[in-house]
Coordinates of C-alpha atoms in Angstrom, one line a residue:
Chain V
X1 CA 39.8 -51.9 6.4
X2 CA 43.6 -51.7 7.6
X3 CA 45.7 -48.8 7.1
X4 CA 47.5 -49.6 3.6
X5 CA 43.8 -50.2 2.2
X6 CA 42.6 -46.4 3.6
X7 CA 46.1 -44.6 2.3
X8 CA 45.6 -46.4 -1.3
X9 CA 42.2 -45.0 -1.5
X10 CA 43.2 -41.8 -0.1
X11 CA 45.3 -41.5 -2.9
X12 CA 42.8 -43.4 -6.0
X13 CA 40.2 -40.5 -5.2
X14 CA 42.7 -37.7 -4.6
X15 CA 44.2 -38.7 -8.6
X16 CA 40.6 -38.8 -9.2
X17 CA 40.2 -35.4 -8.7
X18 CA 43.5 -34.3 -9.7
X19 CA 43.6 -35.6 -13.1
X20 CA 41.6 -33.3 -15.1
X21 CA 43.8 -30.7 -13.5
X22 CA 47.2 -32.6 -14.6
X23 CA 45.6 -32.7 -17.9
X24 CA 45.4 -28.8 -18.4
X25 CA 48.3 -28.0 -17.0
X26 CA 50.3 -30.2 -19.1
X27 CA 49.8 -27.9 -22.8
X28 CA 50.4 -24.8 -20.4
X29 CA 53.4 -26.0 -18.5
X30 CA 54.4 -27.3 -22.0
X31 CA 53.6 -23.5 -23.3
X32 CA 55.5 -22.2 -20.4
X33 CA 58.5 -24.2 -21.3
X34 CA 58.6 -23.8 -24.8
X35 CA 58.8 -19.5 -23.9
X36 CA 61.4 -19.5 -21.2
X37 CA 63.8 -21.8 -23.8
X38 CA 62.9 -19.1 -26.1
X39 CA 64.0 -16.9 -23.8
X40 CA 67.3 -18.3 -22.8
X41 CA 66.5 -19.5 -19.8
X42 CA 67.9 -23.0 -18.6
X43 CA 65.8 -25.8 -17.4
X44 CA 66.8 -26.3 -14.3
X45 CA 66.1 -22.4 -13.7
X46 CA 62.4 -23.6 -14.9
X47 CA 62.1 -26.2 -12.4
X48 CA 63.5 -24.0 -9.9
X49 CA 60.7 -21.9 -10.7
X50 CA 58.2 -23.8 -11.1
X51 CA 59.1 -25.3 -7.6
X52 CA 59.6 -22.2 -5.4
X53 CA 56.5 -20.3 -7.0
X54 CA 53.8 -22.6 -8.7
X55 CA 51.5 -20.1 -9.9
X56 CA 51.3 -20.2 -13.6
X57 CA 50.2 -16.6 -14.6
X58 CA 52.9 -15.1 -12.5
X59 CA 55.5 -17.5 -14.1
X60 CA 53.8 -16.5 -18.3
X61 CA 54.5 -13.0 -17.0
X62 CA 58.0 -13.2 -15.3
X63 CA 59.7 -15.2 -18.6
X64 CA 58.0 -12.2 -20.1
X65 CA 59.6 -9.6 -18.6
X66 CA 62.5 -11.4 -18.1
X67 CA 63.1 -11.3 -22.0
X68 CA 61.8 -7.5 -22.1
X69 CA 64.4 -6.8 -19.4
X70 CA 63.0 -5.8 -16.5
X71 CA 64.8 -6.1 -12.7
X72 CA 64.2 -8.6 -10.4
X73 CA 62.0 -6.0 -8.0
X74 CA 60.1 -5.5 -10.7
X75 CA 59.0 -8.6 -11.7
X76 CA 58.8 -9.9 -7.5
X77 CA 56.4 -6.6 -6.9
X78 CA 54.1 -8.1 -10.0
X79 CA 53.6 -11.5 -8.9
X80 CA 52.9 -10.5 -5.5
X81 CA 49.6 -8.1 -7.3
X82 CA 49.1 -11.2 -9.9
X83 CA 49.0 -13.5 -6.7
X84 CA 47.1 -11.6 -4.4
X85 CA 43.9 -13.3 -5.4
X86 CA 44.6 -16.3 -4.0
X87 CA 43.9 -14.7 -0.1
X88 CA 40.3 -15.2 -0.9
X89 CA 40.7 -18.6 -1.9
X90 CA 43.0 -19.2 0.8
X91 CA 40.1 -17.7 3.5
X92 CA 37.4 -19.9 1.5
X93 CA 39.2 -23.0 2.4
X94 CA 39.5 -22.0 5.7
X95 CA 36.0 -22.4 6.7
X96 CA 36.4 -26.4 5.7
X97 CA 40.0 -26.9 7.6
X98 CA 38.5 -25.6 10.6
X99 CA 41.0 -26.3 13.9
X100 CA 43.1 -28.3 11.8
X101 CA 47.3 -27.8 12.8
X102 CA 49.4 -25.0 11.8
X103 CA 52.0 -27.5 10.2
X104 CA 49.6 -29.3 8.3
X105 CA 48.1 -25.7 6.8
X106 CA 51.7 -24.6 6.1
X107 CA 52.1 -27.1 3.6
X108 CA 48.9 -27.0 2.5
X109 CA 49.1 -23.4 1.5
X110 CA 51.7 -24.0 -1.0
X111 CA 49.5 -25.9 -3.5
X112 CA 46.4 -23.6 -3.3
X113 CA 45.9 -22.2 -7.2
X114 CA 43.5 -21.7 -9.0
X115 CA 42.4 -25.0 -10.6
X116 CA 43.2 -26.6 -6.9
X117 CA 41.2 -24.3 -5.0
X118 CA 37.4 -24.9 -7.6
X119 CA 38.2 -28.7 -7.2
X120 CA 39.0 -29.2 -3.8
X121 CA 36.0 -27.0 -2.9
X122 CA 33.4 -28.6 -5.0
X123 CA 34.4 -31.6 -3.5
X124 CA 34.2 -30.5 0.2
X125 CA 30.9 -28.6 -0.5
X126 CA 29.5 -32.3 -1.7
X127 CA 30.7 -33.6 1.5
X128 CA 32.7 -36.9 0.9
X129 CA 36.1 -34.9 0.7
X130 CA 38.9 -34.4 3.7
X131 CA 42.1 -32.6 4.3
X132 CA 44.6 -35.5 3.4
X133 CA 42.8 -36.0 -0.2
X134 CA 43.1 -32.1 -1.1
X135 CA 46.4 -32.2 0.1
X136 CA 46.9 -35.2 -2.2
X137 CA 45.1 -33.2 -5.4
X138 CA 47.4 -30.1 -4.6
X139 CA 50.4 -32.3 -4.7
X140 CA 49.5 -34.2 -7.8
X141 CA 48.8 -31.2 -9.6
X142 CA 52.3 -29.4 -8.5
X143 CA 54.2 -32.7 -9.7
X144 CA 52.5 -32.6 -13.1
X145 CA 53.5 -28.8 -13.3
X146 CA 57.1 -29.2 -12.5
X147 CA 57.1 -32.2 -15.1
X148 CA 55.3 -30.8 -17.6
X149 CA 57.1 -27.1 -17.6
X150 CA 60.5 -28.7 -17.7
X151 CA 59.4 -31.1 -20.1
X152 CA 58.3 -28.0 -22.5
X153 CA 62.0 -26.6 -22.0
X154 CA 63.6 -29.9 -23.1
X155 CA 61.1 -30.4 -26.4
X156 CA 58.7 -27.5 -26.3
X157 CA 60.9 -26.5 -30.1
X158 CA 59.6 -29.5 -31.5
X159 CA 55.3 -28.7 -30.6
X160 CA 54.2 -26.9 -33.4
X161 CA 52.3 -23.6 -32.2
X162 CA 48.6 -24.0 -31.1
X163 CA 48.5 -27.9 -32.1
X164 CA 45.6 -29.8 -30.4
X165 CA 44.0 -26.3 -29.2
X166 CA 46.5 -26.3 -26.4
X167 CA 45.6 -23.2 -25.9
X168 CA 42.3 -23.5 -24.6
X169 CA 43.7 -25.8 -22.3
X170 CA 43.2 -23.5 -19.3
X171 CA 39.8 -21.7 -20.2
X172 CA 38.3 -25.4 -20.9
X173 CA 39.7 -25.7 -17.0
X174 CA 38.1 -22.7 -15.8
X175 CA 34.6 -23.3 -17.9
X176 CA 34.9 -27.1 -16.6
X177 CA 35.3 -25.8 -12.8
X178 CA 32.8 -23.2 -13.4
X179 CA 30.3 -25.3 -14.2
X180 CA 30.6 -27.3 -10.7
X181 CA 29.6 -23.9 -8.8
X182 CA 26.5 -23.2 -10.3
X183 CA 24.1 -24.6 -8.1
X184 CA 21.0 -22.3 -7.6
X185 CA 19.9 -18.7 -8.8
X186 CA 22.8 -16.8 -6.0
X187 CA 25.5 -18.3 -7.4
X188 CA 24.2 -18.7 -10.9
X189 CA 23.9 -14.7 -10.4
X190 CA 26.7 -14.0 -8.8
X191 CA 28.8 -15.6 -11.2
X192 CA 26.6 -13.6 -14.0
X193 CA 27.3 -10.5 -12.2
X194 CA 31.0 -11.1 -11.5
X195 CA 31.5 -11.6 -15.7
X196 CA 30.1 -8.6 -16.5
X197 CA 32.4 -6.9 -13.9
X198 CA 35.3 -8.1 -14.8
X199 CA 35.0 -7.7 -18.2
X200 CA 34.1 -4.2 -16.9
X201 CA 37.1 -3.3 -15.4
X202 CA 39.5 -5.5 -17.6
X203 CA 38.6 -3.0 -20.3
X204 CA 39.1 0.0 -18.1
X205 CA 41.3 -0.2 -15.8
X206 CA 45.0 -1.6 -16.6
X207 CA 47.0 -4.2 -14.3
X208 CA 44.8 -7.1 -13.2
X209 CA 43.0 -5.7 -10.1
X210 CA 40.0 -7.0 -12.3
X211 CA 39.8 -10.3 -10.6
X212 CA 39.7 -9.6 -7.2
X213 CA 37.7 -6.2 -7.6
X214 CA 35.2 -8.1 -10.1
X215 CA 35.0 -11.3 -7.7
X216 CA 34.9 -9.6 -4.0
X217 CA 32.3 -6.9 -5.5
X218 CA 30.0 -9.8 -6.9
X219 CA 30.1 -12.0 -3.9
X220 CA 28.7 -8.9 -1.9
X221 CA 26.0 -8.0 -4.0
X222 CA 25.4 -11.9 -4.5
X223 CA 25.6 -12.2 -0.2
X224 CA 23.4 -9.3 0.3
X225 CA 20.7 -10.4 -2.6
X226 CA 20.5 -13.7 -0.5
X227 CA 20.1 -12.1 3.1
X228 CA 17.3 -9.9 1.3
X229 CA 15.6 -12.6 -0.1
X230 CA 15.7 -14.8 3.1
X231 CA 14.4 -11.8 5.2
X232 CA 11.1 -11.8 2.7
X233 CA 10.8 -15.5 3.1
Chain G
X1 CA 71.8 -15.1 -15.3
X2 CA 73.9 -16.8 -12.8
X3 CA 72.4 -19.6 -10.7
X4 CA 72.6 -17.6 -7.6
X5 CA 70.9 -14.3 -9.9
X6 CA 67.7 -16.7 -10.4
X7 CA 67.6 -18.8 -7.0
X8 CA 67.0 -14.7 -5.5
X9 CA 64.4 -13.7 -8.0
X10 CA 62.3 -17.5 -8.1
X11 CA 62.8 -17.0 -4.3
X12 CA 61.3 -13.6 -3.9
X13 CA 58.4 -14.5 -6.3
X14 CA 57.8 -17.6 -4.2
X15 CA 58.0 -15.6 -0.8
X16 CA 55.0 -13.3 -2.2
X17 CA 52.9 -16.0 -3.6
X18 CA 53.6 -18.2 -0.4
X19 CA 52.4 -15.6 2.4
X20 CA 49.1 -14.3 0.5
X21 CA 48.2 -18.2 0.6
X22 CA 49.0 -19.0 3.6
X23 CA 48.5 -16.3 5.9
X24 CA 44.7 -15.9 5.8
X25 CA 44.7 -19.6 6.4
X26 CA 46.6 -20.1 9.1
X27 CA 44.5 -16.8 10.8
X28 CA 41.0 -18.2 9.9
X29 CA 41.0 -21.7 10.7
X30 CA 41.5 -21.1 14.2
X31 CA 39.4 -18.4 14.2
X32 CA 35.5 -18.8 15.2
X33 CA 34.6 -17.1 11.6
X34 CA 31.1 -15.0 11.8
X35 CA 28.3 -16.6 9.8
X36 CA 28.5 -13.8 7.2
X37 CA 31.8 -14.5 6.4
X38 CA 30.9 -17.9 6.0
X39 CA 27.9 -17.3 3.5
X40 CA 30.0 -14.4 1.7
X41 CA 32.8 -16.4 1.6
X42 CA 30.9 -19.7 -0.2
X43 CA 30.1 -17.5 -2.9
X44 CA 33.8 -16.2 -3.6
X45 CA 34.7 -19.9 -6.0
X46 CA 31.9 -18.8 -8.1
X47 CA 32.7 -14.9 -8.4
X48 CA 36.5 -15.5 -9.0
X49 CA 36.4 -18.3 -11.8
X50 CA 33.7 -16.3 -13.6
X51 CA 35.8 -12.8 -13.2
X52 CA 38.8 -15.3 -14.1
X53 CA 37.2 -16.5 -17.4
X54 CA 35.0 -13.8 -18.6
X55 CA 37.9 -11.4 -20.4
X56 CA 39.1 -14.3 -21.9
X57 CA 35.9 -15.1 -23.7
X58 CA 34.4 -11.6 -24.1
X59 CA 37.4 -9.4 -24.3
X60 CA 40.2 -9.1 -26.6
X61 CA 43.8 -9.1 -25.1
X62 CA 45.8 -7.2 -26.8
X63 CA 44.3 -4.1 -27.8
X64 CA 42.2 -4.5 -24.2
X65 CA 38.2 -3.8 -25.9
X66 CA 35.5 -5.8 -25.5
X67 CA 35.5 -8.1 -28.1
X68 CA 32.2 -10.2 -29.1
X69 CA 32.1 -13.6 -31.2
X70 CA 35.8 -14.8 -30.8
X71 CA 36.4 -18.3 -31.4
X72 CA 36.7 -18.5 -27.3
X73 CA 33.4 -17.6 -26.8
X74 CA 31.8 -19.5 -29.5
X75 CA 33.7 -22.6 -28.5
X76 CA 32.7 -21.9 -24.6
X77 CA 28.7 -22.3 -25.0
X78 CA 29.2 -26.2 -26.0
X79 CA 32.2 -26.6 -23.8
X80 CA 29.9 -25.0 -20.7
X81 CA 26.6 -27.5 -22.0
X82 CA 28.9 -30.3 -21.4
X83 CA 30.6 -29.5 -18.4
X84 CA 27.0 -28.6 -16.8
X85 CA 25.3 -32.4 -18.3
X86 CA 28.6 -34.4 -17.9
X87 CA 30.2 -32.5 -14.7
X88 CA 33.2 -34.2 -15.9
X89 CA 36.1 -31.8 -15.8
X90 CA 39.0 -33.9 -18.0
X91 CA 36.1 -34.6 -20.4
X92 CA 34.9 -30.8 -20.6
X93 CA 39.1 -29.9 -21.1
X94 CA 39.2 -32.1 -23.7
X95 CA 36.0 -30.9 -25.6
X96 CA 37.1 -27.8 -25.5
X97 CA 40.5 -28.1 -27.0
X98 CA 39.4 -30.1 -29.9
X99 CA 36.8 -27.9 -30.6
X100 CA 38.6 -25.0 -30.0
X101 CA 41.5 -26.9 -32.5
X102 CA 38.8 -27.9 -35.2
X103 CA 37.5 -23.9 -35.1
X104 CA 40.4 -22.9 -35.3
X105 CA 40.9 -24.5 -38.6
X106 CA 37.8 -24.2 -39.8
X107 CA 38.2 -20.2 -39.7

């Protein structure tokens, strides 16, 4: 196998990972884009966005306020609570990019979301997965993003509202990815226990501290069920 | 806005969603992590997409409640079936917009 040959299948299984996410973000980016032109906000401001941040809820939630008013600080102090989930993921991934180099992590980094995160670590949980093809998924997915939110701001006026069920684009993403992690009775009850949780605190408690209270809280009980049960094995 | 107005705001938004996925990286993967870490942390994709999807399906947005037999949730249980079976995740996206499309009309 030379060199050319390993790079194009780097890539073939990387965009065979990535696809499925390119696919849902396309109605949201679309969705995204169709707001922020509602809005008044320009396209290239869009791609600018959609560039420098890459995090979709944050971006729903900043043309949002943007059109309610609010200051910069504001909407900068919001993201950074919206976005603060993504330290667990970003400590998760650590424990499969072991030693690798700073550089290579830095850029890495800036494609870890959601939808990026499940897939690349069902992937390296099954074993046949490196760094260079989830750095390939998170890039693919960022590119369909850009594309497809500045894409909405262009035509977005012309996609009549909730055609195709685009909007259960993202929860058919999340069931889809959700699915892939249950694999025995801790995680099936983990996850059980982190739904009722967070639907929990969603209901009481305003903001969205729901997903990293709900999420850390059932990993622990879901961690300390399994120690119990190994110690009575 | 002026250009300059947005490149500050998109730039502090992308300064605070940078360093929350970066920095426990770049700490932990040259770090000798403890085995409970490890075993805690394997459970965290699981926890966070459930605590991620559950108030859409189970809770209504708006008025914040818990809400029980939306169209989400109804439209969830096959889209979950096939996702589980096909463990195909473009497949299960699709699925579940056309059925959420063809409930939605249906209703």
């Amino acid at each position: 196998m030379n060199v050319n040959q390993d790079t194009r299948n780097l890539f073939r299984q990387g965009a065979a990972t990535a696809w499925p996410i390119c696919l849902g973000y396309f109605p949201l980016g679309l969705a995204l884009g169709v707001l922020a032109q509602k809005a008044g906000i320009p396209w290239w401001a869009v791609a600018m966005m959609s560039i420098l941040v890459f995090a979709g809820s944050a971006q729903f939630i900043c043309v949002a306020m943007l059109s309610a008013g609010a200051s910069a600080p504001a909407i900068i102090l919001t993201t950074f609570f919206i976005n603060l989930r993504h330290v667990l993921m970003s400590s998760a991934l650590a424990v499969h990019l072991q030693g690798v180099s700073r550089r290579f992590l830095a850029v890495f980094s800036y494609g870890i979301t959601d939808e990026s995160f499940a897939a690349n670590m069902t992937r390296f949980r099954e074993g046949d997965w490196d760094r260079w093809r989830a750095l390939v998924v998170n890039h693919l997915a960022n590119s369909a993003w850009i594309l497809a939110t500045v894409f909405g701001t262009l035509v977005g006026q012309f996609v009549p509202q909730g055609a195709m069920g685009i909007d259960y684009a993202l929860t058919g993403m999340f069931l889809g990815l959700l699915a892939f992690q249950l694999k025995g009775r801790i995680h099936l009850l983990t996850g059980l226990l982190a739904a009722a949780l967070s639907v929990a605190w969603y209901v009481m408690i305003p903001g969205n501290s729901y997903i990293v209270g709900a999420s850390m809280s059932a990993a622990t009980a879901g961690y300390l069920l399994k120690r119990r049960r190994e110690k009575h094995r | 806005m002026s250009f300059v107005d947005y490149l500050f705001l998109f730039a502090g938004m992308g300064a605070v969603t940078y360093l929350p996925r970066a920095l426990p990286l770049l700490y932990l993967a040259h770090r000798r992590m403890p085995q409970w870490l490890i075993e805690w942390l394997g459970l965290i994709p699981v926890a966070i997409l459930s605590a991620l999807v559950a108030p859409l399906l189970f809770a209504d947005a708006a008025a914040r409640n818990v809400a029980l037999g939306k169209l989400e949730l109804l439209v969830a249980v096959p889209t979950l079936l096939f996702a589980v079976k096909t463990r195909s995740l473009g497949g299960t996206v699709l699925v579940g917009m056309v059925l959420y499309w063809v409930g939605g009309m249906m209703i």
